[in-house]
PDB file of C-alpha atoms in Angstrom:
ATOM      1  CA  MET U   1     109.543  74.632 105.424  1.00 46.00           C
ATOM      2  CA  ARG U   2     106.712  74.983 102.972  1.00 45.00           C
ATOM      3  CA  GLY U   3     105.657  77.924 100.861  1.00 46.00           C
ATOM      4  CA  PHE U   4     102.280  79.579 100.895  1.00 45.00           C
ATOM      5  CA  ALA U   5     100.211  79.861  97.736  1.00 40.00           C
ATOM      6  CA  GLY U   6     101.990  81.893  95.116  1.00 39.00           C
ATOM      7  CA  LEU U   7     105.537  81.307  96.331  1.00 39.00           C
ATOM      8  CA  GLY U   8     106.070  78.355  94.016  1.00 38.00           C
ATOM      9  CA  MET U   9     104.861  80.423  91.083  1.00 35.00           C
ATOM     10  CA  ILE U  10     107.248  83.251  92.014  1.00 36.00           C
ATOM     11  CA  GLY U  11     110.197  80.846  92.097  1.00 39.00           C
ATOM     12  CA  LEU U  12     109.073  79.194  88.866  1.00 34.00           C
ATOM     13  CA  ALA U  13     108.647  82.567  87.184  1.00 37.00           C
ATOM     14  CA  GLY U  14     112.218  83.507  88.183  1.00 38.00           C
ATOM     15  CA  VAL U  15     113.602  80.276  86.742  1.00 36.00           C
ATOM     16  CA  LEU U  16     111.589  80.665  83.534  1.00 36.00           C
ATOM     17  CA  ALA U  17     112.656  84.295  83.161  1.00 39.00           C
ATOM     18  CA  GLY U  18     116.292  83.257  83.537  1.00 39.00           C
ATOM     19  CA  ALA U  19     115.892  80.507  80.937  1.00 39.00           C
ATOM     20  CA  ALA U  20     114.189  82.895  78.511  1.00 40.00           C
ATOM     21  CA  SER U  21     117.043  85.403  78.838  1.00 39.00           C
ATOM     22  CA  GLY U  22     119.650  82.741  78.142  1.00 42.00           C
ATOM     23  CA  GLN U  23     120.882  82.636  81.747  1.00 39.00           C
ATOM     24  CA  ALA U  24     121.309  79.345  83.547  1.00 42.00           C
ATOM     25  CA  PRO U  25     118.424  78.724  85.957  1.00 44.00           C
ATOM     26  CA  ALA U  26     120.959  78.179  88.754  1.00 42.00           C
ATOM     27  CA  SER U  27     121.702  81.932  88.860  1.00 57.00           C
ATOM     28  CA  ALA U  28     118.183  82.658  90.104  1.00 58.00           C
ATOM     29  CA  ALA U  29     118.612  80.050  92.832  1.00 60.00           C
ATOM     30  CA  GLU U  30     121.738  81.862  94.045  1.00 87.00           C
ATOM     31  CA  ASN U  31     119.641  84.936  94.839  1.00 96.00           C
ATOM     32  CA  VAL U  32     118.529  84.363  98.406  1.00 98.00           C
ATOM     33  CA  ILE U  33     117.450  86.483 101.330  1.00 98.00           C
ATOM     34  CA  HIS U  34     118.353  84.326 104.348  1.00 98.00           C
ATOM     35  CA  VAL U  35     116.467  85.340 107.499  1.00 98.00           C
ATOM     36  CA  GLU U  36     117.511  84.005 110.921  1.00 98.00           C
ATOM     37  CA  ILE U  37     114.813  84.463 113.539  1.00 98.00           C
ATOM     38  CA  SER U  38     115.662  84.418 117.246  1.00 98.00           C
ATOM     39  CA  GLY U  39     114.019  85.385 120.508  1.00 98.00           C
ATOM     40  CA  LEU U  40     111.154  82.897 120.277  1.00 98.00           C
ATOM     41  CA  ARG U  41     109.741  82.140 123.722  1.00 97.00           C
ATOM     42  CA  SER U  42     109.102  78.484 122.892  1.00 98.00           C
ATOM     43  CA  ASP U  43     109.404  75.817 120.184  1.00 98.00           C
ATOM     44  CA  LYS U  44     105.614  75.640 120.012  1.00 98.00           C
ATOM     45  CA  GLY U  45     103.894  76.345 116.688  1.00 98.00           C
ATOM     46  CA  GLN U  46     105.588  77.724 113.587  1.00 98.00           C
ATOM     47  CA  VAL U  47     107.082  80.936 112.241  1.00 98.00           C
ATOM     48  CA  LEU U  48     105.385  82.849 109.425  1.00 98.00           C
ATOM     49  CA  CYS U  49     107.687  84.990 107.245  1.00 98.00           C
ATOM     50  CA  ALA U  50     106.548  87.453 104.607  1.00 98.00           C
ATOM     51  CA  LEU U  51     108.659  89.348 102.062  1.00 98.00           C
ATOM     52  CA  TYR U  52     107.220  92.630 100.757  1.00 98.00           C
ATOM     53  CA  SER U  53     108.607  94.651  97.859  1.00 98.00           C
ATOM     54  CA  SER U  54     108.307  98.421  97.627  1.00 98.00           C
ATOM     55  CA  ASP U  55     105.267  97.811  95.384  1.00 97.00           C
ATOM     56  CA  GLN U  56     103.475  96.333  98.420  1.00 96.00           C
ATOM     57  CA  ALA U  57     104.666  98.976 100.913  1.00 98.00           C
ATOM     58  CA  GLU U  58     101.103  99.902 101.879  1.00 97.00           C
ATOM     59  CA  ALA U  59     100.312  96.267 102.749  1.00 98.00           C
ATOM     60  CA  PHE U  60     103.304  95.863 105.105  1.00 98.00           C
ATOM     61  CA  PRO U  61     103.089  94.122 107.557  1.00 97.00           C
ATOM     62  CA  LYS U  62      99.379  93.458 108.056  1.00 95.00           C
ATOM     63  CA  LYS U  63      98.357  92.038 104.669  1.00 97.00           C
ATOM     64  CA  ALA U  64     100.548  88.974 104.196  1.00 96.00           C
ATOM     65  CA  ASP U  65      98.414  87.878 101.242  1.00 96.00           C
ATOM     66  CA  LYS U  66      99.823  90.895  99.347  1.00 97.00           C
ATOM     67  CA  ALA U  67     103.470  89.943 100.041  1.00 98.00           C
ATOM     68  CA  VAL U  68     105.797  88.916  97.207  1.00 97.00           C
ATOM     69  CA  ALA U  69     106.529  85.669  99.067  1.00 98.00           C
ATOM     70  CA  ARG U  70     105.411  83.912 102.249  1.00 98.00           C
ATOM     71  CA  LEU U  71     107.052  81.007 104.041  1.00 98.00           C
ATOM     72  CA  THR U  72     106.342  78.836 107.049  1.00 98.00           C
ATOM     73  CA  ALA U  73     109.337  77.679 109.087  1.00 98.00           C
ATOM     74  CA  LYS U  74     109.741  75.036 111.767  1.00 98.00           C
ATOM     75  CA  ILE U  75     111.127  76.062 115.135  1.00 98.00           C
ATOM     76  CA  ALA U  76     114.093  74.351 116.781  1.00 98.00           C
ATOM     77  CA  GLU U  77     115.808  75.506 119.961  1.00 98.00           C
ATOM     78  CA  ARG U  78     113.732  78.711 119.912  1.00 98.00           C
ATOM     79  CA  ARG U  79     115.096  79.684 116.491  1.00 98.00           C
ATOM     80  CA  ALA U  80     113.856  79.484 112.896  1.00 98.00           C
ATOM     81  CA  VAL U  81     115.130  80.231 109.390  1.00 98.00           C
ATOM     82  CA  CYS U  82     113.319  81.493 106.299  1.00 98.00           C
ATOM     83  CA  ASP U  83     115.088  81.451 102.923  1.00 98.00           C
ATOM     84  CA  PHE U  84     113.479  83.536 100.192  1.00 98.00           C
ATOM     85  CA  THR U  85     115.008  82.257  96.946  1.00 97.00           C
ATOM     86  CA  GLY U  86     114.941  83.573  93.398  1.00 97.00           C
ATOM     87  CA  VAL U  87     114.493  87.161  94.589  1.00 97.00           C
ATOM     88  CA  ALA U  88     114.989  89.959  92.052  1.00 97.00           C
ATOM     89  CA  SER U  89     116.930  93.118  92.915  1.00 97.00           C
ATOM     90  CA  GLY U  90     114.832  95.755  94.629  1.00 98.00           C
ATOM     91  CA  THR U  91     113.770  97.287  97.911  1.00 98.00           C
ATOM     92  CA  TYR U  92     112.139  94.897 100.369  1.00 98.00           C
ATOM     93  CA  ALA U  93     110.999  94.472 103.961  1.00 98.00           C
ATOM     94  CA  VAL U  94     110.424  91.270 105.956  1.00 98.00           C
ATOM     95  CA  SER U  95     107.823  90.655 108.640  1.00 98.00           C
ATOM     96  CA  VAL U  96     107.855  87.649 110.972  1.00 98.00           C
ATOM     97  CA  VAL U  97     105.221  86.169 113.308  1.00 98.00           C
ATOM     98  CA  HIS U  98     105.588  83.395 115.901  1.00 98.00           C
ATOM     99  CA  ASP U  99     102.351  81.536 115.149  1.00 98.00           C
ATOM    100  CA  GLU U 100     102.286  79.661 118.461  1.00 98.00           C
ATOM    101  CA  ASN U 101      98.966  77.907 117.866  1.00 98.00           C
ATOM    102  CA  SER U 102      99.679  77.128 114.173  1.00 98.00           C
ATOM    103  CA  ASN U 103      96.478  78.769 112.944  1.00 98.00           C
ATOM    104  CA  GLY U 104      98.298  80.558 110.104  1.00 97.00           C
ATOM    105  CA  LYS U 105      97.739  84.114 111.357  1.00 96.00           C
ATOM    106  CA  LEU U 106      98.746  86.632 114.002  1.00 97.00           C
ATOM    107  CA  ASP U 107      96.450  86.460 117.011  1.00 97.00           C
ATOM    108  CA  THR U 108      95.599  89.764 118.692  1.00 96.00           C
ATOM    109  CA  ASN U 109      93.743  90.860 121.809  1.00 95.00           C
ATOM    110  CA  PHE U 110      90.533  92.896 121.874  1.00 95.00           C
ATOM    111  CA  ILE U 111      92.362  96.167 121.121  1.00 93.00           C
ATOM    112  CA  GLY U 112      94.495  94.703 118.318  1.00 91.00           C
ATOM    113  CA  MET U 113      97.753  94.172 120.219  1.00 94.00           C
ATOM    114  CA  PRO U 114      99.645  91.040 119.138  1.00 96.00           C
ATOM    115  CA  ARG U 115      99.335  88.033 121.461  1.00 97.00           C
ATOM    116  CA  GLU U 116     102.159  86.286 119.592  1.00 98.00           C
ATOM    117  CA  GLY U 117     105.728  87.340 118.842  1.00 98.00           C
ATOM    118  CA  VAL U 118     106.348  89.746 115.974  1.00 98.00           C
ATOM    119  CA  GLY U 119     109.408  91.153 114.254  1.00 98.00           C
ATOM    120  CA  ALA U 120     110.566  93.024 111.163  1.00 98.00           C
ATOM    121  CA  SER U 121     113.739  93.620 109.188  1.00 98.00           C
ATOM    122  CA  ASN U 122     116.016  96.371 110.547  1.00 98.00           C
ATOM    123  CA  ASP U 123     114.465  95.557 113.937  1.00 96.00           C
ATOM    124  CA  ALA U 124     111.802  98.107 112.953  1.00 98.00           C
ATOM    125  CA  LYS U 125     109.176  98.819 115.585  1.00 95.00           C
ATOM    126  CA  GLY U 126     105.962 100.741 115.294  1.00 91.00           C
ATOM    127  CA  HIS U 127     104.603 103.480 117.504  1.00 87.00           C
ATOM    128  CA  MET U 128     100.965 102.865 118.395  1.00 87.00           C
ATOM    129  CA  GLY U 129     100.760 100.289 115.596  1.00 91.00           C
ATOM    130  CA  PRO U 130     102.921  98.162 113.338  1.00 95.00           C
ATOM    131  CA  PRO U 131     106.193  99.450 111.853  1.00 97.00           C
ATOM    132  CA  LYS U 132     106.181 101.331 108.562  1.00 98.00           C
ATOM    133  CA  PHE U 133     107.653  99.808 105.405  1.00 98.00           C
ATOM    134  CA  SER U 134     110.220 102.626 105.251  1.00 98.00           C
ATOM    135  CA  ALA U 135     111.570 101.685 108.703  1.00 98.00           C
ATOM    136  CA  ALA U 136     111.948  97.999 107.772  1.00 98.00           C
ATOM    137  CA  ALA U 137     113.073  98.502 104.146  1.00 98.00           C
ATOM    138  CA  PHE U 138     116.449  97.363 102.820  1.00 98.00           C
ATOM    139  CA  ARG U 139     118.035  97.324  99.382  1.00 98.00           C
ATOM    140  CA  TYR U 140     118.708  93.939  97.815  1.00 98.00           C
ATOM    141  CA  ASP U 141     121.075  93.751  94.820  1.00 97.00           C
ATOM    142  CA  GLY U 142     121.159  89.990  94.296  1.00 97.00           C
ATOM    143  CA  GLY U 143     123.362  87.215  95.643  1.00 98.00           C
ATOM    144  CA  ARG U 144     122.998  86.169  99.270  1.00 98.00           C
ATOM    145  CA  LEU U 145     121.814  88.570 101.931  1.00 98.00           C
ATOM    146  CA  ASP U 146     121.763  87.489 105.580  1.00 98.00           C
ATOM    147  CA  LEU U 147     119.248  89.152 107.897  1.00 98.00           C
ATOM    148  CA  LYS U 148     118.677  88.635 111.613  1.00 98.00           C
ATOM    149  CA  ILE U 149     115.309  89.350 113.198  1.00 98.00           C
ATOM    150  CA  ARG U 150     114.660  89.129 116.936  1.00 98.00           C
ATOM    151  CA  LEU U 151     111.026  88.634 117.878  1.00 98.00           C
ATOM    152  CA  ASN U 152     109.220  90.854 120.357  1.00 97.00           C
ATOM    153  CA  TYR U 153     106.320  89.852 122.560  1.00 96.00           C
ATOM    154  CA  LEU U 154     104.138  92.779 123.573  1.00 89.00           C
TER     155      LEU U 154
END
């Protein structure tokens, strides 16, 4: 699993903030949102995960470049895992894409419908479009949080 641009800086910022406050850097590493992704139709490609905070609610889920963190996960046995580490307390939502052709983006047809699998936290689904942040949002208070997301192919 490798992080997209910015993820390393987010993790580093969390560690540095902990060190500046006198906390051991290990405490930031214990804050993890663990996302298990299932329902992939094949082991082809990769899975793209994006974590959005309430500050990026308007960007969810279409503007992954605005997400707090983005990860790429390998697929094995039609499953994948994304671990967002060093996450501060807050309200978040996760979006997931099965990037079957490994081009780093969600492929759509001529009317904008996804050609690849998509999913969101809380199993949120949109009506005539992607789900809203409010439908996918969850509260995170630190520690370890386990989420399960099942992909949908439209």
